[in-house]
PDB file of C-alpha atoms in Angstrom:
ATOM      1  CA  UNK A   1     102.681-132.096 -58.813  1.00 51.00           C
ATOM      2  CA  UNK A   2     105.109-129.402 -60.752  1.00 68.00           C
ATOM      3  CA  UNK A   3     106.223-129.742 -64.210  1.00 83.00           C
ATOM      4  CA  UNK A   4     108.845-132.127 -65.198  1.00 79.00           C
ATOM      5  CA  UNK A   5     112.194-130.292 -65.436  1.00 82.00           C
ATOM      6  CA  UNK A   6     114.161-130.572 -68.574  1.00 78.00           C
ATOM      7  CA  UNK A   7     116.673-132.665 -66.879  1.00 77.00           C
ATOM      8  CA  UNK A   8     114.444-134.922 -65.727  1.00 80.00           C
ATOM      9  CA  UNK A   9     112.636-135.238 -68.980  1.00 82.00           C
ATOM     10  CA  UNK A  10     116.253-135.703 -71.018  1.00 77.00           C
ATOM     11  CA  UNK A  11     116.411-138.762 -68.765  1.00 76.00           C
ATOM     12  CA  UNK A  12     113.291-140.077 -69.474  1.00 77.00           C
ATOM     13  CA  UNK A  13     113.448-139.603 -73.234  1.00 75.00           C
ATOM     14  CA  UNK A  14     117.276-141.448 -72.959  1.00 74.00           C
ATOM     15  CA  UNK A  15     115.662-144.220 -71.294  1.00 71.00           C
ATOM     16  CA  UNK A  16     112.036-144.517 -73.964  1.00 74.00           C
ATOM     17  CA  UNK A  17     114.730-144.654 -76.443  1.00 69.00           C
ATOM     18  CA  UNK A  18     116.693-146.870 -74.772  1.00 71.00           C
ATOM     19  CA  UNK A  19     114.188-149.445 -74.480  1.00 66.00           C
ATOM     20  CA  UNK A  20     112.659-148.261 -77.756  1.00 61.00           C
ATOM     21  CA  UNK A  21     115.184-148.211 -80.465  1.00 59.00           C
ATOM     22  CA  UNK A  22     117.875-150.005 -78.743  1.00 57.00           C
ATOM     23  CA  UNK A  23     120.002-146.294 -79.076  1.00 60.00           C
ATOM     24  CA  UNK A  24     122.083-146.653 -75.409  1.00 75.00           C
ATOM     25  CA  UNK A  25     125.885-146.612 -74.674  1.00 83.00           C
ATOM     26  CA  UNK A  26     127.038-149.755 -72.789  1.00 86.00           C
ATOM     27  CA  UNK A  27     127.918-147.980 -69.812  1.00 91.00           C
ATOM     28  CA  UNK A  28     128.658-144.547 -67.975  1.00 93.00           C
ATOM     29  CA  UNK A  29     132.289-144.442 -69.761  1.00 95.00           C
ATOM     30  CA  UNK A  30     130.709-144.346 -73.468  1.00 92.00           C
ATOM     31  CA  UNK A  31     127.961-141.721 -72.182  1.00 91.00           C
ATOM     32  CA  UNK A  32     130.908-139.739 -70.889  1.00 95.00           C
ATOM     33  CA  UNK A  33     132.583-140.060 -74.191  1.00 94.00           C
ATOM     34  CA  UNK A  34     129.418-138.003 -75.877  1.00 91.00           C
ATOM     35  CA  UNK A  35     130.138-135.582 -73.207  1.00 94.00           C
ATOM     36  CA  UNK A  36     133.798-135.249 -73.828  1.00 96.00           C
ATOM     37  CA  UNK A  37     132.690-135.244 -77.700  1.00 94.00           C
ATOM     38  CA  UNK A  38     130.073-132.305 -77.040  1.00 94.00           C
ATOM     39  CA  UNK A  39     132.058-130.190 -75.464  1.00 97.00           C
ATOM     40  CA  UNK A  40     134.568-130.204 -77.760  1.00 98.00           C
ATOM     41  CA  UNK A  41     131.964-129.454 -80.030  1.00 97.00           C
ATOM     42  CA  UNK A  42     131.390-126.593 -77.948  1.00 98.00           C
ATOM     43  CA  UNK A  43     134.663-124.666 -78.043  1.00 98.00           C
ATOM     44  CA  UNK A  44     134.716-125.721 -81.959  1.00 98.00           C
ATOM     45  CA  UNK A  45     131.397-123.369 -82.220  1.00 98.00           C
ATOM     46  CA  UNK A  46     132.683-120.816 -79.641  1.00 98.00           C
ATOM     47  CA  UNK A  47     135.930-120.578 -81.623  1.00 98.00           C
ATOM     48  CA  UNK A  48     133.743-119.773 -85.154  1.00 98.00           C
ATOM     49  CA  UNK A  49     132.184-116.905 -83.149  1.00 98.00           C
ATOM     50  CA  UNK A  50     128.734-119.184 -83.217  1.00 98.00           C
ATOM     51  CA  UNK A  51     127.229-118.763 -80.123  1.00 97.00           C
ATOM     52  CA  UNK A  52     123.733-120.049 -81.357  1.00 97.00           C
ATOM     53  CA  UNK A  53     125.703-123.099 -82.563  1.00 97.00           C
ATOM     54  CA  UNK A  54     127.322-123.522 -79.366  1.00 97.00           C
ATOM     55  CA  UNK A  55     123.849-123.082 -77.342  1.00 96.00           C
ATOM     56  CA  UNK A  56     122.828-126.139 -79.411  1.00 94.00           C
ATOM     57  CA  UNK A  57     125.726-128.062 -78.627  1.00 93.00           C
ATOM     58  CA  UNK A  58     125.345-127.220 -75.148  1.00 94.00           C
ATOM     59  CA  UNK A  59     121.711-128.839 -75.674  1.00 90.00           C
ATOM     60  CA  UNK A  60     123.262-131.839 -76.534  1.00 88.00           C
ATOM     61  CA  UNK A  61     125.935-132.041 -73.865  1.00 92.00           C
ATOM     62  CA  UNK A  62     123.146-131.630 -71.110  1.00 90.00           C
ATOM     63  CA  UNK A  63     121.406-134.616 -72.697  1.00 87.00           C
ATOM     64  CA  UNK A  64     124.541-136.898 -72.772  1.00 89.00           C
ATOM     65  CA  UNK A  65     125.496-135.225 -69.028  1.00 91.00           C
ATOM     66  CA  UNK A  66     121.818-136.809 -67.970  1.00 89.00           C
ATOM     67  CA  UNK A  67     122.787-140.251 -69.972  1.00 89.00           C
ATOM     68  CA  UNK A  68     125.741-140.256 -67.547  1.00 93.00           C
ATOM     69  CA  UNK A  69     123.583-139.980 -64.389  1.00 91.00           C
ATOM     70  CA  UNK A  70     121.032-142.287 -65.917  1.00 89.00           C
ATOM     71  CA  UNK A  71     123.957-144.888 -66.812  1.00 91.00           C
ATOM     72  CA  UNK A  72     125.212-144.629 -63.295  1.00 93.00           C
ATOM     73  CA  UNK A  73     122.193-145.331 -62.070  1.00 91.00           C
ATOM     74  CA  UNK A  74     121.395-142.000 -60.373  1.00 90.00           C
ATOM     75  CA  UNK A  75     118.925-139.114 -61.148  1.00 87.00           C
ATOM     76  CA  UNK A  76     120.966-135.839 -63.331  1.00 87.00           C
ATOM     77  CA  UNK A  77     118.496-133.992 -61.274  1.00 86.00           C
ATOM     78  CA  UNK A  78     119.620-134.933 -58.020  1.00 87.00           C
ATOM     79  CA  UNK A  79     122.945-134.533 -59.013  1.00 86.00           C
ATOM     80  CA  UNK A  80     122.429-131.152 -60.025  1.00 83.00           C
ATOM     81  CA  UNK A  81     120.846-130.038 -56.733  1.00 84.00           C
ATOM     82  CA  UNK A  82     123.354-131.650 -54.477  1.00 74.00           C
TER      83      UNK A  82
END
C-alpha cells in the first residue's frame, strides 16, 4: 500500500478531531465558510507581498477544502482526481 496523501490525511485528522475534541462545523456550508475565510486570507497575504504567509494560508484552505468533501460526505481525494 502507498503512502497516505496529504489530502487524505487532512481528512482523517478533521475527522480524529472531530470525534476527539468535538472541533467540526455543522455542515458543508460552515466548512465552506473557512474556505471563503482562507482565501480571503490569501489575497490579504498576497497583497502584503507575503508569499510565505500566503503558502500558509493556502495550507489552511486545503484543510478546510478537505472538511468540505468530508462534510459532504465524499473523499477531497476523489474529488481532486475526478
Amino acid at each position: 500500500m502507498g503512502e497516505e496523501s496529504a489530502l487524505r490525511r487532512a481528512q482523517r485528522i478533521g475527522d480524529a478531531a472531530a470525534e476527539d475534541t468535538g472541533f467540526d462545523w455543522e455542515d458543508a456550508e460552515g466548512a465552506l465558510d473557512k474556505v471563503r475565510e482562507e482565501v480571503l486570507e490569501i489575497a490579504e497575504e498576497l497583497e502584503r507581498g507575503d508569499h510565505e504567509a500566503a503558502l500558509a494560508e493556502l495550507g489552511d484552505l486545503l484543510f478546510a477544502a478537505a472538511m468540505v468533501a468530508r462534510k459532504l460526505g465524499g473523499d477531497a481525494e476523489s474529488a481532486l482526481e475526478d
